[in-house]
Amino acid sequence: MTNKAFNVAVIGCGVVGSGVADILIRESEKLSARYSRKVALKSILDIRDLTGTPYEKYAVCDPKSVLNDEEIDAAVVTVGGLDFAYTITKKAILAGKHVVTSNKDLVAEHGRELESLAYDKGVRFLYEASVGGSVPIIRPLRICMGANNISCIMGVVNGTTNYMLTRMEEDGLSFEEALWEAQTRGYAEADPSSDVDGFDPARKIAILSSIAYGQFVDYKKIPTAGIRKITADDIAIAGALGGRVKLIACTRLENGKVAAYVEPQLVMNTSYLCSVSGAYNGILVKGEYTGNTFFYGIGAGKLPTANAICGDIVELLTGAENDAVKPGFIAKEAEITKDTGSSKYYIRLDNIPDGEFTPGIDNIKMVTCGSTTAFITGTLTPSELEETVEKLSAVFPGASAGLVLKVLDASV
Ligand code: HSE
């Protein structure tokens, strides 16, 4: 065992930060034996008073206690938001410390700069925990599939909305009740609009796209829709049709451009993603040499996310000093294009006039639940979809397509 200990500071002792502290305290001896180097939690920086908690003896309240402590090798940044997280990360890197983070806002917004800065300083900026919670996805893309040509990544990457949709489906919870439960379980972001309006999965798919395609993908340019328009009747009809509603994040490389989106879809039980329930995430990666590879596990919450952070710490223990991987974010910015593929669509009709409903379109089966009527179209191009929607309102004046969801009935 080398004499020099590997000391870690945790910055932000919230849900995930306290999980990292718990695992490091519990597993320090095992890690030290396995990696021939004493691994220890040295300090926890938090503005809260940690007196009387298991973290009391590690508590510091001045950032300088971490930044100026030459014995600290790595800072784990688990504070949310951008302001303080960005400042402290930059300062820690400039002070010669590795940074490991779960903060995807930070990675999606400033990852390019921070990775580059870390590269110049000879330290690492690692963020496995920023996507997929417990699911290893960043390291597999970066290392295990490093020689592959990835053409598509599609998945359920937001635990909160998947948990909500599952609870609404299985126990008939309202949107608000389901959100409250997700918050109580520590899945939701501080501002849950990030989850329910799709910005969290947009950041995640941008991060994955950047790594997979070697081009920086700006999450703000990704067309994004959340789950607010999904009703209990949509969920019931989806079940009757043999599927489930899921918030899907997708990115495809098409002629060098990136077609990415986040939107709710009707996922049929012929797709792996249909079985991803509760706070689980499932991510399909399609590569030239591998075909489809499926990554699956708990996507949010204290210990699953903390475990991913600890995996990054293990990566630092196993040779960070010799690692010269060039930052993936430094490449050119990707051009974002629309996904123009054909698809079947779920269409919910609002304001249907009384009486027998025959939409004048062949081979469609109408399904009704409560006061909601919906159907699945044949395979349509985006312009054919527009025509179909127009045709409906022409046949039934007053009726409108209240919700249109792509139907996902294959793997990728
Ligand atoms: N709010 C996020 C989610 C946390 O629900 O997936 C994990 O990134």
Short mmCIF file of C-alpha atoms and ligand atoms in Angstrom, two decimals:
data_model
loop_
_atom_site.label_atom_id
_atom_site.label_comp_id
_atom_site.label_asym_id
_atom_site.label_seq_id
_atom_site.Cartn_x
_atom_site.Cartn_y
_atom_site.Cartn_z
CA MET A 1 0.00 0.00 0.00
CA THR A 2 1.37 3.44 -0.89
CA ASN A 3 1.63 5.74 2.08
CA LYS A 4 -0.18 8.63 0.49
CA ALA A 5 -3.89 8.53 1.29
CA PHE A 6 -6.51 9.47 -1.31
CA ASN A 7 -8.70 12.00 0.45
CA VAL A 8 -12.13 13.06 -0.69
CA ALA A 9 -14.20 16.13 0.18
CA VAL A 10 -17.94 16.13 -0.37
CA ILE A 11 -19.40 19.50 -1.30
CA GLY A 12 -23.12 19.55 -0.50
CA CYS A 13 -24.49 17.09 2.04
CA GLY A 14 -27.99 16.72 0.58
CA VAL A 15 -29.63 13.52 -0.69
CA VAL A 16 -26.78 12.42 -2.96
CA GLY A 17 -23.88 13.98 -1.01
CA SER A 18 -24.88 12.25 2.21
CA GLY A 19 -25.14 9.00 0.25
CA VAL A 20 -21.56 9.42 -0.99
CA ALA A 21 -20.41 10.13 2.57
CA ASP A 22 -22.25 7.02 3.84
CA ILE A 23 -20.69 4.75 1.21
CA LEU A 24 -17.19 6.16 1.66
CA ILE A 25 -17.37 5.77 5.43
CA ARG A 26 -18.75 2.23 5.13
CA GLU A 27 -16.47 1.02 2.32
CA SER A 28 -13.24 2.90 3.05
CA GLU A 29 -11.42 -0.20 4.37
CA LYS A 30 -12.46 -2.37 1.42
CA LEU A 31 -11.49 0.29 -1.11
CA SER A 32 -8.16 0.86 0.63
CA ALA A 33 -7.36 -2.85 0.54
CA ARG A 34 -8.48 -3.27 -3.06
CA TYR A 35 -6.62 -0.28 -4.47
CA SER A 36 -3.56 -0.45 -2.20
CA ARG A 37 -4.07 3.08 -1.07
CA LYS A 38 -5.86 4.48 1.95
CA VAL A 39 -9.13 5.99 0.72
CA ALA A 40 -10.86 8.33 3.12
CA LEU A 41 -13.62 10.89 3.42
CA LYS A 42 -11.83 13.93 4.79
CA SER A 43 -14.36 16.74 4.84
CA ILE A 44 -17.93 17.70 4.07
CA LEU A 45 -18.68 21.26 3.07
CA ASP A 46 -22.23 22.41 3.70
CA ILE A 47 -23.92 25.62 4.79
CA ARG A 48 -26.18 23.61 7.11
CA ASP A 49 -25.17 22.83 10.69
CA LEU A 50 -24.27 19.13 10.69
CA THR A 51 -23.93 18.93 14.49
CA GLY A 52 -25.56 15.78 15.82
CA THR A 53 -25.48 14.05 12.42
CA PRO A 54 -23.14 11.18 11.43
CA TYR A 55 -21.26 13.79 9.36
CA GLU A 56 -20.39 16.12 12.23
CA LYS A 57 -16.70 15.20 12.47
CA TYR A 58 -16.15 15.90 8.77
CA ALA A 59 -18.09 19.17 8.64
CA VAL A 60 -16.49 22.37 7.37
CA CYS A 61 -18.29 25.53 6.38
CA ASP A 62 -15.65 27.54 4.54
CA PRO A 63 -14.85 26.53 0.94
CA LYS A 64 -11.21 27.43 1.62
CA SER A 65 -11.04 24.49 4.05
CA VAL A 66 -11.38 22.27 0.98
CA LEU A 67 -9.64 24.36 -1.66
CA ASN A 68 -6.53 25.09 0.43
CA ASP A 69 -6.24 21.61 1.91
CA GLU A 70 -3.40 20.03 -0.05
CA GLU A 71 -4.26 16.62 1.35
CA ILE A 72 -7.60 16.59 -0.50
CA ASP A 73 -7.27 14.86 -3.85
CA ALA A 74 -10.85 14.91 -5.11
CA ALA A 75 -13.90 17.10 -4.58
CA VAL A 76 -17.32 15.51 -5.00
CA VAL A 77 -19.69 18.28 -6.09
CA THR A 78 -23.24 17.25 -5.20
CA VAL A 79 -24.75 20.70 -4.78
CA GLY A 80 -27.46 21.39 -7.34
CA GLY A 81 -27.98 24.43 -9.54
CA LEU A 82 -25.31 26.31 -11.39
CA ASP A 83 -23.92 29.29 -9.50
CA PHE A 84 -22.06 27.88 -6.53
CA ALA A 85 -21.57 24.46 -8.19
CA TYR A 86 -19.80 26.09 -11.14
CA THR A 87 -17.64 28.41 -9.03
CA ILE A 88 -16.50 25.76 -6.60
CA THR A 89 -15.84 23.22 -9.35
CA LYS A 90 -13.67 25.67 -11.24
CA LYS A 91 -11.78 26.66 -8.11
CA ALA A 92 -11.26 23.03 -7.11
CA ILE A 93 -9.86 22.17 -10.55
CA LEU A 94 -7.60 25.24 -10.49
CA ALA A 95 -6.43 24.12 -7.04
CA GLY A 96 -5.32 20.83 -8.65
CA LYS A 97 -8.15 18.63 -7.40
CA HIS A 98 -10.11 16.09 -9.40
CA VAL A 99 -13.84 16.83 -9.46
CA VAL A 100 -16.58 14.22 -9.55
CA THR A 101 -20.16 15.41 -9.90
CA SER A 102 -23.77 14.28 -10.27
CA ASN A 103 -24.87 17.78 -11.29
CA LYS A 104 -26.08 17.47 -14.90
CA ASP A 105 -26.97 21.15 -15.12
CA LEU A 106 -23.30 21.83 -14.50
CA VAL A 107 -22.12 19.20 -16.99
CA ALA A 108 -24.60 20.17 -19.73
CA GLU A 109 -23.93 23.90 -19.33
CA HIS A 110 -20.23 24.10 -18.51
CA GLY A 111 -18.89 20.57 -19.13
CA ARG A 112 -16.94 21.57 -22.20
CA GLU A 113 -15.05 24.30 -20.36
CA LEU A 114 -14.56 22.30 -17.15
CA GLU A 115 -13.30 19.19 -18.92
CA SER A 116 -10.86 21.29 -20.88
CA LEU A 117 -9.69 23.11 -17.76
CA ALA A 118 -9.21 19.82 -15.93
CA TYR A 119 -7.25 18.43 -18.88
CA ASP A 120 -4.93 21.44 -18.81
CA LYS A 121 -4.46 21.11 -15.04
CA GLY A 122 -3.71 17.38 -15.26
CA VAL A 123 -6.76 16.39 -13.21
CA ARG A 124 -10.08 14.78 -14.16
CA PHE A 125 -13.66 16.04 -14.32
CA LEU A 126 -15.88 12.94 -14.08
CA TYR A 127 -19.68 12.79 -14.13
CA GLU A 128 -20.98 9.23 -14.46
CA ALA A 129 -23.71 10.08 -11.93
CA SER A 130 -25.09 12.89 -14.07
CA VAL A 131 -27.01 10.46 -16.31
CA GLY A 132 -28.89 7.30 -15.37
CA GLY A 133 -28.36 7.30 -11.57
CA SER A 134 -27.01 3.84 -10.82
CA VAL A 135 -26.89 2.85 -14.51
CA PRO A 136 -23.36 2.83 -15.92
CA ILE A 137 -23.70 4.65 -19.24
CA ILE A 138 -21.07 7.38 -19.55
CA ARG A 139 -18.08 5.11 -18.92
CA PRO A 140 -19.47 2.40 -21.24
CA LEU A 141 -19.91 4.99 -24.01
CA ARG A 142 -16.53 6.60 -23.38
CA ILE A 143 -14.49 3.42 -22.83
CA CYS A 144 -16.31 0.15 -23.61
CA MET A 145 -17.81 1.50 -26.84
CA GLY A 146 -14.95 3.89 -27.54
CA ALA A 147 -14.16 2.13 -30.84
CA ASN A 148 -17.78 1.79 -31.89
CA ASN A 149 -19.82 4.10 -34.13
CA ILE A 150 -22.96 4.96 -32.22
CA SER A 151 -25.95 5.79 -34.40
CA CYS A 152 -28.75 6.09 -31.85
CA ILE A 153 -29.37 6.34 -28.09
CA MET A 154 -32.93 6.12 -26.87
CA GLY A 155 -34.19 5.75 -23.37
CA VAL A 156 -36.10 6.57 -20.25
CA VAL A 157 -33.59 8.79 -18.41
CA ASN A 158 -35.76 10.60 -15.90
CA GLY A 159 -36.65 8.62 -12.78
CA THR A 160 -39.14 11.18 -11.46
CA THR A 161 -41.48 11.20 -14.47
CA ASN A 162 -41.18 7.46 -14.95
CA TYR A 163 -42.06 6.94 -11.29
CA MET A 164 -45.00 9.34 -11.63
CA LEU A 165 -46.37 7.71 -14.79
CA THR A 166 -46.04 4.27 -13.17
CA ARG A 167 -47.86 5.36 -10.00
CA MET A 168 -50.58 7.06 -12.06
CA GLU A 169 -50.97 3.85 -14.05
CA GLU A 170 -50.78 1.30 -11.25
CA ASP A 171 -52.52 3.07 -8.38
CA GLY A 172 -54.50 5.79 -10.09
CA LEU A 173 -52.58 8.60 -8.36
CA SER A 174 -53.16 12.12 -9.61
CA PHE A 175 -50.28 14.01 -11.23
CA GLU A 176 -49.79 16.06 -8.03
CA GLU A 177 -49.89 13.02 -5.72
CA ALA A 178 -47.40 11.17 -7.88
CA LEU A 179 -45.06 14.18 -7.98
CA TRP A 180 -45.25 14.56 -4.21
CA GLU A 181 -44.26 10.91 -3.76
CA ALA A 182 -41.34 11.30 -6.18
CA GLN A 183 -40.16 14.37 -4.24
CA THR A 184 -40.47 12.56 -0.91
CA ARG A 185 -38.32 9.73 -2.25
CA GLY A 186 -35.58 12.13 -3.30
CA TYR A 187 -35.97 11.58 -7.05
CA ALA A 188 -37.19 15.01 -8.14
CA GLU A 189 -35.04 18.05 -8.84
CA ALA A 190 -35.25 21.04 -6.47
CA ASP A 191 -37.44 22.62 -9.17
CA PRO A 192 -39.52 19.64 -10.37
CA SER A 193 -40.40 21.51 -13.56
CA SER A 194 -36.99 20.32 -14.70
CA ASP A 195 -38.34 16.77 -14.53
CA VAL A 196 -41.99 17.13 -15.59
CA ASP A 197 -41.26 19.57 -18.43
CA GLY A 198 -38.43 17.43 -19.77
CA PHE A 199 -35.41 19.71 -19.25
CA ASP A 200 -33.59 17.19 -17.05
CA PRO A 201 -33.77 14.43 -19.69
CA ALA A 202 -32.84 17.00 -22.38
CA ARG A 203 -29.64 17.76 -20.48
CA LYS A 204 -28.95 14.05 -20.08
CA ILE A 205 -29.45 13.17 -23.74
CA ALA A 206 -27.28 16.17 -24.69
CA ILE A 207 -24.49 14.84 -22.44
CA LEU A 208 -24.78 11.33 -23.92
CA SER A 209 -24.90 12.69 -27.49
CA SER A 210 -21.77 14.75 -26.92
CA ILE A 211 -19.84 11.72 -25.71
CA ALA A 212 -21.21 9.33 -28.32
CA TYR A 213 -20.75 11.59 -31.34
CA GLY A 214 -17.72 13.63 -30.25
CA GLN A 215 -19.59 16.86 -30.95
CA PHE A 216 -20.85 19.26 -28.30
CA VAL A 217 -24.65 19.12 -28.15
CA ASP A 218 -26.39 22.13 -26.62
CA TYR A 219 -29.40 20.86 -24.63
CA LYS A 220 -31.19 24.18 -25.17
CA LYS A 221 -31.48 23.38 -28.89
CA ILE A 222 -33.15 20.00 -28.32
CA PRO A 223 -36.94 20.00 -28.94
CA THR A 224 -38.35 19.14 -25.53
CA ALA A 225 -41.82 18.28 -24.23
CA GLY A 226 -42.78 16.97 -20.80
CA ILE A 227 -45.65 14.97 -19.35
CA ARG A 228 -48.08 17.66 -18.20
CA LYS A 229 -50.59 16.92 -20.99
CA ILE A 230 -50.82 13.21 -20.15
CA THR A 231 -54.11 12.34 -18.44
CA ALA A 232 -55.17 9.27 -16.47
CA ASP A 233 -57.40 8.36 -19.45
CA ASP A 234 -54.41 8.45 -21.84
CA ILE A 235 -52.59 6.08 -19.51
CA ALA A 236 -55.60 3.74 -19.34
CA ILE A 237 -56.06 3.78 -23.12
CA ALA A 238 -52.34 3.11 -23.60
CA GLY A 239 -52.77 0.00 -21.43
CA ALA A 240 -55.82 -1.11 -23.43
CA LEU A 241 -53.77 -0.75 -26.62
CA GLY A 242 -50.92 -2.85 -25.19
CA GLY A 243 -48.51 -0.13 -24.22
CA ARG A 244 -47.48 2.46 -21.63
CA VAL A 245 -46.80 6.16 -21.78
CA LYS A 246 -43.10 6.98 -21.18
CA LEU A 247 -41.04 10.14 -21.40
CA ILE A 248 -38.51 9.21 -24.08
CA ALA A 249 -35.20 10.92 -24.76
CA CYS A 250 -33.66 10.10 -28.11
CA THR A 251 -30.67 11.09 -30.18
CA ARG A 252 -29.75 9.87 -33.67
CA LEU A 253 -26.84 10.72 -35.89
CA GLU A 254 -28.22 11.48 -39.35
CA ASN A 255 -25.76 12.49 -42.08
CA GLY A 256 -23.44 14.03 -39.50
CA LYS A 257 -26.24 16.03 -37.86
CA VAL A 258 -27.83 15.21 -34.50
CA ALA A 259 -31.59 14.57 -34.44
CA ALA A 260 -32.49 14.64 -30.76
CA TYR A 261 -35.71 15.15 -28.83
CA VAL A 262 -37.43 14.58 -25.52
CA GLU A 263 -41.14 13.78 -25.62
CA PRO A 264 -43.75 11.44 -24.16
CA GLN A 265 -44.45 8.45 -26.38
CA LEU A 266 -46.76 5.46 -26.37
CA VAL A 267 -44.28 2.62 -25.88
CA MET A 268 -45.75 -0.73 -26.92
CA ASN A 269 -44.87 -3.91 -25.05
CA THR A 270 -42.77 -5.02 -28.02
CA SER A 271 -40.09 -2.53 -26.91
CA TYR A 272 -37.63 -3.10 -24.05
CA LEU A 273 -38.43 0.39 -22.82
CA CYS A 274 -42.05 -0.56 -22.02
CA SER A 275 -40.92 -2.63 -19.04
CA VAL A 276 -38.91 0.20 -17.45
CA SER A 277 -41.06 1.02 -14.40
CA GLY A 278 -40.95 3.25 -11.35
CA ALA A 279 -37.70 5.12 -10.74
CA TYR A 280 -35.81 2.82 -13.10
CA ASN A 281 -34.05 4.08 -16.21
CA GLY A 282 -33.46 2.08 -19.38
CA ILE A 283 -31.16 3.19 -22.17
CA LEU A 284 -30.77 1.51 -25.56
CA VAL A 285 -27.58 2.22 -27.46
CA LYS A 286 -27.27 1.21 -31.09
CA GLY A 287 -23.75 0.85 -32.44
CA GLU A 288 -22.27 -0.34 -35.74
CA TYR A 289 -20.42 -3.26 -34.15
CA THR A 290 -22.82 -4.14 -31.37
CA GLY A 291 -26.37 -3.69 -32.62
CA ASN A 292 -28.54 -2.83 -29.63
CA THR A 293 -27.14 -2.78 -26.09
CA PHE A 294 -29.54 -2.16 -23.23
CA PHE A 295 -28.53 -0.47 -19.95
CA TYR A 296 -30.97 -0.70 -17.07
CA GLY A 297 -31.13 0.19 -13.36
CA ILE A 298 -32.40 2.63 -10.75
CA GLY A 299 -32.18 6.10 -12.25
CA ALA A 300 -32.44 8.40 -9.25
CA GLY A 301 -32.20 8.52 -5.47
CA LYS A 302 -29.58 8.68 -2.76
CA LEU A 303 -27.50 5.50 -2.81
CA PRO A 304 -27.88 4.54 -6.49
CA THR A 305 -26.58 7.96 -7.55
CA ALA A 306 -23.94 7.99 -4.81
CA ASN A 307 -22.74 4.61 -6.07
CA ALA A 308 -22.09 6.10 -9.52
CA ILE A 309 -20.04 8.87 -7.91
CA CYS A 310 -18.03 6.30 -5.97
CA GLY A 311 -17.36 4.51 -9.26
CA ASP A 312 -15.75 7.69 -10.56
CA ILE A 313 -13.66 7.85 -7.39
CA VAL A 314 -12.54 4.28 -8.12
CA GLU A 315 -11.59 5.41 -11.65
CA LEU A 316 -9.41 8.08 -10.08
CA LEU A 317 -7.80 5.46 -7.84
CA THR A 318 -6.99 3.23 -10.76
CA GLY A 319 -4.75 5.55 -12.70
CA ALA A 320 -6.06 9.06 -13.14
CA GLU A 321 -2.54 10.46 -13.02
CA ASN A 322 -1.59 8.55 -16.16
CA ASP A 323 -4.84 9.16 -17.97
CA ALA A 324 -4.61 11.36 -21.02
CA VAL A 325 -8.11 10.93 -22.45
CA LYS A 326 -8.86 14.05 -24.48
CA PRO A 327 -12.02 15.82 -23.35
CA GLY A 328 -15.02 14.72 -25.40
CA PHE A 329 -16.69 18.09 -25.20
CA ILE A 330 -13.96 20.00 -26.97
CA ALA A 331 -15.00 18.94 -30.45
CA LYS A 332 -17.15 21.18 -32.65
CA GLU A 333 -20.73 22.03 -31.79
CA ALA A 334 -23.26 19.68 -33.35
CA GLU A 335 -25.88 20.83 -35.79
CA ILE A 336 -29.30 19.82 -34.44
CA THR A 337 -31.85 18.68 -36.99
CA LYS A 338 -35.46 17.47 -36.81
CA ASP A 339 -36.20 13.77 -36.55
CA THR A 340 -38.01 13.11 -39.83
CA GLY A 341 -38.64 9.38 -39.45
CA SER A 342 -42.05 7.80 -40.06
CA SER A 343 -44.04 6.50 -37.14
CA LYS A 344 -47.46 5.38 -36.02
CA TYR A 345 -49.16 7.92 -33.77
CA TYR A 346 -51.54 7.86 -30.83
CA ILE A 347 -54.11 10.62 -31.28
CA ARG A 348 -56.45 11.66 -28.48
CA LEU A 349 -59.48 13.55 -29.72
CA ASP A 350 -60.89 16.40 -27.71
CA ASN A 351 -64.36 17.93 -28.11
CA ILE A 352 -65.83 15.05 -30.08
CA PRO A 353 -69.38 15.85 -31.19
CA ASP A 354 -72.13 13.57 -29.83
CA GLY A 355 -73.11 10.57 -31.89
CA GLU A 356 -71.41 7.73 -33.72
CA PHE A 357 -67.75 8.53 -34.45
CA THR A 358 -66.37 7.34 -37.77
CA PRO A 359 -63.29 9.32 -38.67
CA GLY A 360 -63.28 8.29 -42.32
CA ILE A 361 -59.83 6.75 -42.11
CA ASP A 362 -59.41 3.07 -42.90
CA ASN A 363 -58.26 0.40 -40.47
CA ILE A 364 -58.27 2.31 -37.24
CA LYS A 365 -59.66 1.11 -33.97
CA MET A 366 -61.11 3.76 -31.69
CA VAL A 367 -60.64 3.24 -27.94
CA THR A 368 -62.65 5.10 -25.35
CA CYS A 369 -62.00 5.58 -21.65
CA GLY A 370 -64.26 7.82 -19.60
CA SER A 371 -64.90 10.83 -21.81
CA THR A 372 -61.69 10.32 -23.80
CA THR A 373 -61.47 8.76 -27.25
CA ALA A 374 -58.22 7.94 -28.99
CA PHE A 375 -56.79 5.79 -31.77
CA ILE A 376 -53.52 4.73 -33.35
CA THR A 377 -52.77 5.75 -36.94
CA GLY A 378 -50.94 3.73 -39.58
CA THR A 379 -47.30 4.59 -40.25
CA LEU A 380 -47.09 8.26 -41.26
CA THR A 381 -44.43 10.75 -42.23
CA PRO A 382 -44.55 14.06 -40.30
CA SER A 383 -46.41 15.73 -43.20
CA GLU A 384 -48.89 12.83 -43.48
CA LEU A 385 -49.51 13.24 -39.75
CA GLU A 386 -50.37 16.91 -40.29
CA GLU A 387 -52.79 15.95 -43.07
CA THR A 388 -54.43 13.33 -40.84
CA VAL A 389 -54.91 15.83 -38.03
CA GLU A 390 -56.44 18.34 -40.46
CA LYS A 391 -58.71 15.68 -41.94
CA LEU A 392 -60.06 14.83 -38.50
CA SER A 393 -61.12 18.36 -37.75
CA ALA A 394 -62.67 18.65 -41.21
CA VAL A 395 -64.76 15.51 -40.73
CA PHE A 396 -65.79 16.45 -37.19
CA PRO A 397 -66.02 20.20 -36.84
CA GLY A 398 -65.11 21.24 -33.34
CA ALA A 399 -63.09 18.12 -32.58
CA SER A 400 -59.35 18.51 -32.27
CA ALA A 401 -56.30 16.38 -31.67
CA GLY A 402 -55.78 17.01 -27.94
CA LEU A 403 -52.65 14.92 -27.73
CA VAL A 404 -50.41 13.34 -30.35
CA LEU A 405 -47.79 10.81 -29.24
CA LYS A 406 -45.37 8.82 -31.36
CA VAL A 407 -45.84 5.09 -31.00
CA LEU A 408 -42.62 3.22 -30.20
CA ASP A 409 -43.03 -0.42 -31.14
CA ALA A 410 -39.50 -1.60 -31.87
CA SER A 411 -36.12 -1.45 -30.16
CA VAL A 412 -34.37 1.62 -31.60
N1 HSE B 1 -34.48 14.25 -11.06
C1 HSE B 1 -33.64 13.28 -11.67
C2 HSE B 1 -34.50 12.12 -12.12
C3 HSE B 1 -32.61 12.82 -10.68
O1 HSE B 1 -35.63 12.00 -11.64
O2 HSE B 1 -34.08 11.33 -12.95
C4 HSE B 1 -31.59 11.89 -11.25
O3 HSE B 1 -30.86 12.49 -12.28
#
